[in-house]
Amino acid sequence: MYMEAYKRWMETELEDAALTAELNSIEGNEEEIKDRFAVALKFGTAGLRGVLGAGTNRMNIYVVRQATQGLANWVKTQGGNQLVAISYDSRINSDVFAKEAAKVLAANGIKVRIYDALMPVPALSFATRYYEANAGIMVTASHNPAKYNGYKAYGPDGCQMTDEAADIVYAEIQKTDILEGAKMMSFEEGMEAGLIEYVGDDCKEALYDAIKARSVRPGLCKTAGLKLVYSPLNGSGLVPVMRILNDIGIDDITIVPEQQYPDGNFPTCPYPNPEIFEALRLGLELAVKEGADLMLATDPDADRVGIAMKCPDGTYELVSGNEVGALLLDYICASRIEKGTMPERAVAVKSLVSTPLADAIAAHYGVEMRNVLTGFKWIGDQIAQLEAAGEVDRFIFGFEESYGYLAGPYVRDKDAVIGSMLICEMAAYYRSIGSSLKQRMEEIYAEYGRYLNKTDSYEFPGLSGMDKMAGIMADLRQNPPAAIGEYKVTKVTDYKNTEETGLPAANVLVYDLEGGAQAIVRPSGTEPKIKTYFTTLGKDLAEAQAQKDALAAALAPLFA
């Protein structure tokens, strides 16, 4: 089958000369042909993601057109405005893929609102809601290496698409011939017909206003004298993050020059992920040189933000997503109570793999903490439930350990722009009272105990990788461990069992251990990886780390 597909692509006059050249270069190499054509990229709730190149198992204009025709078929059944919002980041071909999607939608008689320049995930989520669109498309592969791109699909609520909708779209994609099945119209024709329009300044300004409205201590940053180093990691964060920080009064900002402007090759950080030290290395060097209070970096689609904070001895410490989540929750709660802006029966939401320290902080401030499945759409779902009940103002903060934060219901995905604003405001506040982020973090640990949260990943590359992962998860269910190392398992929660959890089914296993530690095992939804999340609690960091190391060593053989 894959040889036939390859032959057909070879015989077709492709519009992209680079794809033709790639196909010619692999002629006679069965392994390379198989890798590109044996399977098609699967469309799921996270849309599509894959390596750029020729074939059904790659990201290219034909895969994007086919996916968009499938999406168009679904939109046509939805009534409403018959409109789709589109945005894109700095990745290779992101702008090309965004326009290809617009052309297919327009040819199907569906209106398009597309950004006239790259804008991040939160801007797409906002535009989808602002224009009351049926769907949204964000062209990005988030924090994957440069050779990847992707296509995230959003529902009318501005959340990533539901399983049910994604299944229908995928079925429609499979009915669409990849090379000829998508309806097409030129971008210019679409503009002339009034089917394609650029997102207006009214929408852009409304987003900025909505973000600034969530400031907890308005006006504070104008006088606090915060000194910041910022890196957009060659992504889409530069314009919106700088606009918001300048608007709230932070103007002592040094941008990492090598990472300032959009560049899908990510020349200085092969893995443009703010969780990884290497991506922040240039920023940290600049922070030391500048004596900055804080170093901040957003990922290419600017939905996640990572930081390094200055310590009393002048060194800088990377702060984990869990620690930033705990700091922000503590800051928002304490400040809103002090200012009298805390809503009654306030709600915070986090993913179940994020730190239990946040549950303890929420309880301290009398805030209800809701734990949901991994994936920010489940946090968005909780906001939607509050909105449906007319209680959306109860939502004060949501986060997940992978550096995703949101305060406010104006979008339904993580937002590095508001994350950056609140982190800087929080740092400016502690600076203004003679404290620091580092000092506050130590105070939190002194009050609640020394929590340590660490994540390990095991990769399973190649076509057989997914099967291996499925086998490991099945084995863990059939033969649940009675202990992990020296730590007795006191409870196993299987999130496939919806009756037990009260949440939608998910491929997640949680092991509660004697002494309060926890281990969680789940396959990644977007990459061929199994992730293990460890939470340990010690009297100090050394004790918590030793416990984590023992647990990780005991689990590792299962993933060999």
Coordinates of C-alpha atoms in Angstrom, one line a residue:
M1 CA 0.0 0.0 0.0
Y2 CA 2.7 2.5 1.0
M3 CA 4.6 1.9 -2.3
E4 CA 1.4 2.6 -4.2
A5 CA 0.9 5.8 -2.3
Y6 CA 4.5 6.9 -2.9
K7 CA 4.1 6.1 -6.7
R8 CA 1.0 8.2 -6.9
W9 CA 2.7 11.2 -5.2
M10 CA 5.6 10.8 -7.6
E11 CA 3.3 10.9 -10.6
T12 CA 1.4 13.9 -9.4
E13 CA 2.7 17.4 -10.2
L14 CA 3.1 18.7 -6.7
E15 CA 2.8 22.5 -6.0
D16 CA 5.7 22.4 -3.6
A17 CA 9.0 21.7 -5.4
A18 CA 10.7 20.8 -2.1
L19 CA 8.3 17.9 -1.7
T20 CA 9.0 16.6 -5.2
A21 CA 12.8 16.9 -4.5
E22 CA 12.4 14.9 -1.3
L23 CA 10.4 12.2 -3.0
N24 CA 13.0 11.9 -5.7
S25 CA 15.8 11.7 -3.1
I26 CA 14.3 8.6 -1.4
E27 CA 13.5 6.6 -4.6
G28 CA 14.5 3.0 -4.1
N29 CA 14.9 3.4 -0.3
E30 CA 12.0 1.3 1.0
E31 CA 12.6 2.2 4.7
E32 CA 12.4 5.9 4.0
I33 CA 9.3 5.5 1.8
K34 CA 7.6 3.3 4.4
D35 CA 8.3 5.9 7.1
R36 CA 6.5 8.6 5.1
F37 CA 3.6 6.6 3.6
A38 CA 2.9 3.5 5.8
V39 CA 0.6 5.5 8.1
A40 CA -1.2 8.8 8.0
L41 CA -0.8 11.4 10.8
K42 CA -3.7 10.8 13.1
F43 CA -6.1 13.7 13.9
G44 CA -7.0 13.8 17.5
T45 CA -8.1 16.3 20.2
A46 CA -4.7 17.9 19.8
G47 CA -5.1 18.0 16.0
L48 CA -2.1 17.0 14.0
R49 CA 1.6 17.0 14.7
G50 CA 4.5 15.6 12.7
V51 CA 7.8 16.1 11.0
L52 CA 7.8 18.5 8.0
G53 CA 8.1 16.7 4.7
A54 CA 6.5 14.7 1.9
G55 CA 4.0 11.9 2.5
T56 CA 0.9 11.1 4.5
N57 CA 2.9 10.7 7.7
R58 CA 4.4 14.2 7.4
M59 CA 3.2 17.8 7.8
N60 CA 2.8 19.4 4.3
I61 CA 0.2 21.5 2.4
Y62 CA -1.7 18.3 1.3
V63 CA -2.1 17.0 4.8
V64 CA -3.2 20.4 5.9
R65 CA -5.7 20.7 3.1
Q66 CA -7.1 17.3 3.8
A67 CA -7.5 18.0 7.5
T68 CA -9.1 21.4 6.8
Q69 CA -11.6 19.8 4.4
G70 CA -12.5 17.3 7.2
L71 CA -12.9 20.2 9.6
A72 CA -15.0 22.1 7.0
N73 CA -17.4 19.2 6.6
W74 CA -18.0 19.2 10.3
V75 CA -18.4 23.0 10.5
K76 CA -21.1 22.8 7.8
T77 CA -23.2 20.6 10.2
Q78 CA -22.9 23.1 13.1
G79 CA -25.1 26.0 12.1
G80 CA -24.1 29.2 13.8
N81 CA -21.8 31.7 12.2
Q82 CA -20.1 29.3 9.8
L83 CA -16.8 31.0 10.7
V84 CA -13.3 29.7 11.6
A85 CA -10.5 31.7 13.3
I86 CA -6.9 31.0 12.3
S87 CA -3.6 31.9 13.9
Y88 CA 0.0 30.6 13.5
D89 CA 3.4 30.8 15.1
S90 CA 7.0 31.2 13.9
R91 CA 7.6 27.6 12.8
I92 CA 8.7 26.7 9.3
N93 CA 5.6 26.9 6.9
S94 CA 3.3 28.0 9.7
D95 CA 2.1 31.0 7.7
V96 CA 1.8 28.9 4.6
F97 CA -0.3 26.2 6.3
A98 CA -2.5 28.9 7.9
K99 CA -3.2 30.4 4.5
E100 CA -3.8 26.9 2.9
A101 CA -6.4 26.2 5.6
A102 CA -8.1 29.6 4.9
K103 CA -8.3 28.8 1.2
V104 CA -10.0 25.4 1.8
L105 CA -12.5 26.9 4.2
A106 CA -13.3 29.8 1.9
A107 CA -13.8 27.3 -1.0
N108 CA -16.4 25.6 1.2
G109 CA -18.3 28.8 1.8
I110 CA -17.0 29.1 5.4
K111 CA -15.9 32.6 6.6
V112 CA -12.4 32.9 7.9
R113 CA -10.8 35.4 10.4
I114 CA -7.0 35.1 10.1
Y115 CA -4.3 37.1 12.0
D116 CA -2.3 39.3 9.6
A117 CA 0.9 38.3 11.5
L118 CA 1.9 35.5 13.8
M119 CA 0.1 35.4 17.1
P120 CA 0.1 32.9 20.0
V121 CA -2.4 30.2 21.2
P122 CA -4.2 32.5 23.6
A123 CA -4.9 35.0 20.7
L124 CA -6.4 32.2 18.7
S125 CA -8.6 31.0 21.6
F126 CA -9.7 34.6 22.2
A127 CA -10.5 35.3 18.5
T128 CA -12.5 32.0 18.3
R129 CA -14.7 33.3 21.2
Y130 CA -14.7 36.9 20.1
Y131 CA -16.1 36.2 16.6
E132 CA -18.4 33.4 17.9
A133 CA -16.6 31.1 15.5
N134 CA -17.5 27.4 15.0
A135 CA -13.9 26.4 15.3
G136 CA -10.3 27.7 15.5
I137 CA -7.1 26.5 13.9
M138 CA -3.6 27.2 15.5
V139 CA -0.7 26.2 13.3
T140 CA 2.1 25.2 15.7
A141 CA 4.0 22.3 17.1
S142 CA 4.3 24.0 20.4
H143 CA 7.7 23.3 21.9
N144 CA 8.8 20.4 19.6
P145 CA 12.2 20.6 17.7
A146 CA 12.4 22.7 14.5
K147 CA 11.7 19.9 12.1
Y148 CA 8.1 19.6 13.4
N149 CA 4.9 21.5 12.7
G150 CA 1.3 20.9 13.7
Y151 CA -2.3 21.9 13.5
K152 CA -4.3 22.4 16.6
A153 CA -8.1 22.5 16.3
Y154 CA -10.3 24.4 18.7
G155 CA -14.1 24.2 19.4
P156 CA -16.5 27.2 19.5
D157 CA -15.7 27.6 23.3
G158 CA -12.0 28.4 22.5
C159 CA -11.0 25.1 24.1
Q160 CA -9.1 22.4 22.2
M161 CA -11.6 20.3 20.3
T162 CA -13.6 17.6 22.2
D163 CA -13.1 13.9 21.6
E164 CA -16.5 13.6 19.9
A165 CA -15.9 16.5 17.5
A166 CA -12.3 15.3 16.7
D167 CA -13.6 11.8 15.9
I168 CA -16.1 13.2 13.4
V169 CA -13.5 15.4 11.8
Y170 CA -11.1 12.5 11.6
A171 CA -13.8 10.3 9.9
E172 CA -14.3 13.2 7.4
I173 CA -10.6 13.5 6.8
Q174 CA -10.4 9.7 6.0
K175 CA -13.1 10.2 3.4
T176 CA -11.1 13.0 1.7
D177 CA -8.5 12.2 -1.0
I178 CA -5.3 13.7 0.2
L179 CA -4.1 15.1 -3.2
E180 CA -7.4 16.1 -4.8
G181 CA -10.2 15.9 -2.2
A182 CA -10.0 19.3 -0.7
K183 CA -12.0 22.2 -2.3
M184 CA -9.7 25.1 -3.1
M185 CA -9.9 28.8 -3.8
S186 CA -7.0 31.3 -4.0
F187 CA -6.4 33.5 -0.9
E188 CA -7.0 36.7 -3.0
E189 CA -10.4 35.3 -4.3
G190 CA -11.4 34.5 -0.7
M191 CA -10.5 38.1 0.3
E192 CA -12.4 39.6 -2.6
A193 CA -15.5 37.5 -1.9
G194 CA -15.5 38.7 1.7
L195 CA -15.0 35.1 2.9
I196 CA -11.4 35.7 4.3
E197 CA -10.8 38.7 6.5
Y198 CA -8.0 39.7 8.8
V199 CA -8.6 39.8 12.6
G200 CA -9.5 43.4 13.4
D201 CA -7.7 45.7 15.9
D202 CA -10.9 45.6 18.0
C203 CA -10.3 41.9 18.7
K204 CA -6.6 42.4 19.4
E205 CA -7.2 45.3 21.8
A206 CA -10.0 43.4 23.5
L207 CA -7.6 40.6 24.3
Y208 CA -5.0 43.0 25.8
D209 CA -7.8 44.7 27.8
A210 CA -9.0 41.3 29.1
I211 CA -5.5 40.3 30.2
K212 CA -4.7 43.6 32.0
A213 CA -8.1 43.4 33.8
R214 CA -6.7 40.3 35.6
S215 CA -3.9 42.3 37.2
V216 CA -4.1 41.7 41.0
R217 CA -2.3 44.9 42.1
P218 CA -2.9 47.4 39.3
G219 CA -0.3 50.2 39.1
L220 CA 2.2 48.5 41.3
C221 CA 4.7 47.7 38.5
K222 CA 5.1 51.4 37.5
T223 CA 7.1 52.2 40.6
A224 CA 8.6 48.8 41.6
G225 CA 11.7 49.1 39.4
L226 CA 11.7 45.4 38.3
K227 CA 14.6 44.6 36.0
L228 CA 13.8 41.8 33.5
V229 CA 15.5 39.7 30.8
Y230 CA 13.0 38.2 28.4
S231 CA 13.3 35.6 25.5
P232 CA 10.5 34.8 23.1
L233 CA 12.7 31.8 22.0
N234 CA 12.3 33.0 18.4
G235 CA 8.5 32.5 18.7
S236 CA 5.2 34.4 18.7
G237 CA 5.5 35.9 22.2
L238 CA 7.5 39.1 21.4
V239 CA 4.7 41.4 20.4
P240 CA 2.0 40.5 22.9
V241 CA 4.3 40.0 25.9
M242 CA 6.1 43.3 25.4
R243 CA 2.9 45.1 24.8
I244 CA 1.4 43.9 28.1
L245 CA 4.5 44.4 30.2
N246 CA 5.0 47.9 28.8
D247 CA 1.3 48.7 29.4
I248 CA 1.5 47.7 33.1
G249 CA 4.6 49.8 33.6
I250 CA 7.6 47.4 33.2
D251 CA 10.1 49.1 30.8
D252 CA 13.5 47.9 32.1
I253 CA 13.4 44.8 29.8
T254 CA 16.4 43.4 28.0
I255 CA 15.5 41.0 25.2
V256 CA 17.9 38.1 24.4
P257 CA 19.1 39.3 21.0
E258 CA 19.7 35.9 19.4
Q259 CA 16.2 34.8 20.3
Q260 CA 14.3 38.0 19.7
Y261 CA 12.8 37.6 16.3
P262 CA 10.6 34.8 14.8
D263 CA 12.8 32.0 13.4
G264 CA 11.4 28.5 12.8
N265 CA 14.9 27.1 12.7
F266 CA 15.4 28.0 16.4
P267 CA 19.2 28.3 15.8
T268 CA 20.2 28.7 19.5
C269 CA 17.9 26.2 21.1
P270 CA 17.2 22.9 19.2
Y271 CA 14.4 22.2 21.6
P272 CA 12.6 25.6 22.2
N273 CA 11.0 24.5 25.4
P274 CA 11.1 26.8 28.5
E275 CA 11.2 23.6 30.7
I276 CA 14.7 22.9 29.4
F277 CA 17.9 24.6 30.7
E278 CA 19.5 24.7 27.3
A279 CA 16.7 26.9 25.9
L280 CA 17.2 29.4 28.7
R281 CA 21.0 29.3 28.8
L282 CA 21.5 32.5 26.7
G283 CA 18.9 34.3 28.8
L284 CA 20.5 33.2 32.1
E285 CA 23.9 34.5 30.9
L286 CA 22.3 37.8 30.0
A287 CA 20.5 38.0 33.3
V288 CA 23.8 37.6 35.2
K289 CA 25.4 40.3 33.1
E290 CA 22.5 42.7 33.5
G291 CA 21.9 41.8 37.2
A292 CA 18.2 41.2 36.4
D293 CA 15.6 40.4 39.1
L294 CA 14.0 37.8 36.8
M295 CA 14.6 35.9 33.5
L296 CA 11.5 35.0 31.6
A297 CA 11.0 32.8 28.4
T298 CA 7.9 31.9 26.4
D299 CA 7.7 29.0 24.0
P300 CA 7.1 29.4 20.2
D301 CA 3.3 29.5 20.4
A302 CA 3.5 31.5 23.7
D303 CA 1.1 29.4 25.7
R304 CA 3.8 28.4 28.2
V305 CA 6.3 30.4 30.2
G306 CA 9.4 29.5 32.2
I307 CA 11.4 31.6 34.6
A308 CA 14.7 31.8 36.5
M309 CA 14.7 33.9 39.7
K310 CA 17.5 35.7 41.3
C311 CA 18.8 34.3 44.6
P312 CA 20.2 36.4 47.5
D313 CA 23.8 35.4 46.6
G314 CA 23.3 36.7 43.0
T315 CA 23.0 33.3 41.3
Y316 CA 19.9 32.4 39.3
E317 CA 17.6 29.4 39.9
L318 CA 15.3 27.8 37.4
V319 CA 11.8 27.5 38.9
S320 CA 9.7 24.5 38.0
G321 CA 6.2 24.8 36.6
N322 CA 4.8 23.4 39.8
E323 CA 6.7 26.0 41.9
V324 CA 5.5 28.9 39.7
G325 CA 2.0 27.5 39.9
A326 CA 2.2 27.4 43.7
L327 CA 3.8 30.9 43.9
L328 CA 1.1 32.4 41.6
L329 CA -1.8 30.7 43.5
D330 CA -0.4 32.0 46.8
Y331 CA 0.2 35.5 45.4
I332 CA -3.3 35.8 43.8
C333 CA -5.1 34.5 46.9
A334 CA -3.2 36.6 49.5
S335 CA -3.4 39.7 47.3
R336 CA -7.1 39.4 46.4
I337 CA -8.0 38.8 50.0
E338 CA -6.0 41.9 51.0
K339 CA -7.5 44.0 48.3
G340 CA -11.1 42.8 48.9
T341 CA -11.4 41.4 45.3
M342 CA -11.6 37.7 46.2
P343 CA -14.8 36.2 44.9
E344 CA -17.1 34.2 47.2
R345 CA -16.4 30.4 47.0
A346 CA -13.4 30.9 44.8
V347 CA -12.3 28.1 42.6
A348 CA -8.8 27.1 41.3
V349 CA -8.1 24.2 38.9
K350 CA -5.1 22.1 38.2
S351 CA -4.1 19.0 36.4
L352 CA -4.0 15.9 38.6
V353 CA -0.3 15.4 37.8
S354 CA 0.5 18.9 39.2
T355 CA 1.8 19.4 42.8
P356 CA -0.4 18.6 45.8
L357 CA 1.4 21.7 47.4
A358 CA -1.2 23.7 45.5
D359 CA -4.1 21.8 47.2
A360 CA -2.5 22.7 50.5
I361 CA -2.2 26.4 49.6
A362 CA -5.8 26.5 48.3
A363 CA -7.1 25.0 51.5
H364 CA -5.2 27.5 53.6
Y365 CA -6.9 30.4 51.8
G366 CA -10.3 28.7 51.7
V367 CA -10.3 28.2 47.9
E368 CA -11.8 25.1 46.3
M369 CA -9.1 23.2 44.3
R370 CA -10.5 21.1 41.5
N371 CA -8.2 18.4 40.0
V372 CA -8.7 17.4 36.4
L373 CA -7.2 15.3 33.7
T374 CA -4.0 16.3 32.0
G375 CA -4.5 18.7 29.1
F376 CA -5.6 22.4 29.5
K377 CA -8.9 21.7 27.8
W378 CA -10.1 20.0 31.1
I379 CA -9.3 23.3 33.0
G380 CA -11.2 25.1 30.3
D381 CA -14.1 22.6 30.8
Q382 CA -14.3 23.6 34.5
I383 CA -14.4 27.3 33.5
A384 CA -17.2 26.5 31.0
Q385 CA -19.2 24.7 33.8
L386 CA -18.9 27.7 36.1
E387 CA -19.9 30.0 33.2
A388 CA -23.0 27.8 32.4
A389 CA -24.0 28.2 36.1
G390 CA -23.6 32.0 35.9
E391 CA -20.6 31.7 38.3
V392 CA -17.6 32.3 36.0
D393 CA -16.2 35.0 38.4
R394 CA -15.5 32.3 40.9
F395 CA -12.5 31.1 38.8
I396 CA -9.3 32.7 39.9
F397 CA -6.5 30.6 38.6
G398 CA -5.7 27.4 36.7
F399 CA -2.3 25.7 36.0
E400 CA -0.5 22.6 34.9
E401 CA 3.0 21.5 35.9
S402 CA 4.2 21.8 32.3
Y403 CA 4.4 25.7 32.6
G404 CA 0.8 26.5 31.6
Y405 CA -1.1 29.2 33.5
L406 CA -4.4 31.0 33.2
A407 CA -6.1 33.6 35.4
G408 CA -9.5 34.6 34.0
P409 CA -12.1 33.1 31.7
Y410 CA -11.4 35.3 28.6
V411 CA -9.6 32.3 26.8
R412 CA -9.8 28.6 27.4
D413 CA -6.2 27.6 26.9
K414 CA -3.0 28.3 28.8
D415 CA -1.7 31.8 28.2
A416 CA 2.0 32.8 28.5
V417 CA 1.0 36.4 28.1
I418 CA -1.0 36.7 31.3
G419 CA 1.4 34.2 32.9
S420 CA 4.3 36.7 32.1
M421 CA 2.3 39.6 33.4
L422 CA 1.3 38.0 36.7
I423 CA 4.8 36.5 37.3
C424 CA 6.4 40.0 36.7
E425 CA 3.8 41.7 38.9
M426 CA 4.4 39.1 41.7
A427 CA 8.2 39.6 41.4
A428 CA 7.7 43.4 41.4
Y429 CA 5.5 43.1 44.5
Y430 CA 8.0 41.0 46.5
R431 CA 10.8 43.4 45.5
S432 CA 8.7 46.4 46.7
I433 CA 8.4 44.9 50.2
G434 CA 12.0 43.9 50.4
S435 CA 11.4 40.3 49.7
S436 CA 11.9 38.1 46.5
L437 CA 10.4 35.2 44.7
K438 CA 13.1 32.9 46.2
Q439 CA 12.4 34.1 49.7
R440 CA 8.6 33.6 49.3
M441 CA 9.2 30.1 47.9
E442 CA 11.3 29.2 50.9
E443 CA 8.6 30.6 53.2
I444 CA 5.9 28.4 51.5
Y445 CA 8.1 25.3 51.9
A446 CA 8.7 26.1 55.6
E447 CA 4.9 26.5 56.1
Y448 CA 3.6 23.5 54.1
G449 CA 6.6 21.0 53.9
R450 CA 9.3 20.4 51.3
Y451 CA 7.5 19.1 48.3
L452 CA 9.5 17.9 45.4
N453 CA 7.9 17.2 42.0
K454 CA 9.9 15.6 39.2
T455 CA 9.0 14.1 35.9
D456 CA 10.9 11.4 34.0
S457 CA 10.2 10.5 30.3
Y458 CA 10.9 7.3 28.5
E459 CA 10.9 7.4 24.7
F460 CA 9.6 4.7 22.4
P461 CA 10.5 5.8 18.8
G462 CA 9.6 4.2 15.5
L463 CA 6.4 2.6 14.2
S464 CA 6.4 -0.1 17.0
G465 CA 6.7 2.6 19.8
M466 CA 3.0 3.0 20.4
D467 CA 2.5 -0.7 20.6
K468 CA 5.3 -1.0 23.2
M469 CA 3.7 1.8 25.3
A470 CA 0.3 0.1 25.1
G471 CA 1.8 -3.2 26.3
I472 CA 3.5 -1.5 29.3
M473 CA 0.3 0.2 30.4
A474 CA -1.7 -3.1 29.9
D475 CA 0.9 -5.0 32.0
L476 CA 0.7 -2.4 34.8
R477 CA -3.1 -2.9 34.9
Q478 CA -3.0 -6.7 34.9
N479 CA -0.1 -6.9 37.4
P480 CA -0.4 -3.9 39.7
P481 CA 2.8 -3.5 41.9
A482 CA 2.3 -4.0 45.6
A483 CA 5.3 -1.8 46.3
I484 CA 7.6 0.6 44.4
G485 CA 11.0 0.0 45.8
E486 CA 10.7 0.1 49.6
Y487 CA 7.5 2.1 49.5
K488 CA 4.3 0.1 49.9
V489 CA 1.4 1.1 47.4
T490 CA -1.5 2.1 49.6
K491 CA -3.9 2.9 46.7
V492 CA -4.0 2.6 42.9
T493 CA -6.4 4.9 41.0
D494 CA -7.0 3.9 37.4
Y495 CA -8.4 6.9 35.5
K496 CA -9.8 4.6 32.9
N497 CA -12.4 3.7 35.6
T498 CA -14.8 6.7 35.3
E499 CA -17.0 5.5 38.1
E500 CA -14.1 5.6 40.5
T501 CA -12.8 9.1 39.4
G502 CA -15.9 10.9 38.2
L503 CA -13.8 12.2 35.3
P504 CA -13.7 11.2 31.6
A505 CA -11.7 8.0 31.0
A506 CA -7.9 8.6 30.6
N507 CA -4.9 6.4 30.3
V508 CA -3.4 7.4 33.7
L509 CA -2.4 5.3 36.7
V510 CA -1.8 6.9 40.1
Y511 CA 0.0 5.1 42.9
D512 CA -0.4 6.5 46.4
L513 CA 2.5 5.4 48.6
E514 CA 3.1 4.9 52.3
G515 CA 4.4 8.1 53.8
G516 CA 2.5 10.4 51.5
A517 CA 4.5 10.1 48.3
Q518 CA 2.9 9.6 44.9
A519 CA 3.9 8.2 41.5
I520 CA 1.8 8.7 38.3
V521 CA 2.3 6.9 35.0
R522 CA 0.8 8.1 31.8
P523 CA 1.6 8.0 28.1
S524 CA 2.0 11.4 26.4
G525 CA -0.9 12.4 24.1
T526 CA 1.4 14.0 21.5
E527 CA 4.7 12.2 21.6
P528 CA 5.9 8.6 21.7
K529 CA 6.8 8.8 25.4
I530 CA 5.6 7.4 28.8
K531 CA 5.9 10.0 31.5
T532 CA 6.3 9.2 35.2
Y533 CA 5.5 12.0 37.7
F534 CA 6.8 11.8 41.2
T535 CA 5.7 13.8 44.2
T536 CA 7.7 13.3 47.4
L537 CA 7.6 15.2 50.7
G538 CA 10.6 15.5 53.0
K539 CA 11.8 17.6 55.9
D540 CA 14.3 19.1 53.4
L541 CA 15.2 18.9 49.8
A542 CA 17.8 16.2 50.2
E543 CA 15.3 13.8 51.8
A544 CA 12.6 14.5 49.2
Q545 CA 15.2 14.0 46.4
A546 CA 16.5 10.7 47.9
Q547 CA 13.0 9.4 48.0
K548 CA 12.3 10.4 44.4
D549 CA 15.6 8.8 43.2
A550 CA 14.7 5.5 44.9
L551 CA 11.2 5.5 43.4
A552 CA 12.5 6.3 39.9
A553 CA 15.1 3.5 40.1
A554 CA 12.5 1.0 41.1
L555 CA 10.1 2.0 38.2
A556 CA 12.8 2.3 35.5
P557 CA 13.1 -1.5 34.7
L558 CA 9.4 -1.5 33.7
F559 CA 10.2 0.9 30.8
A560 CA 13.4 -0.8 29.6

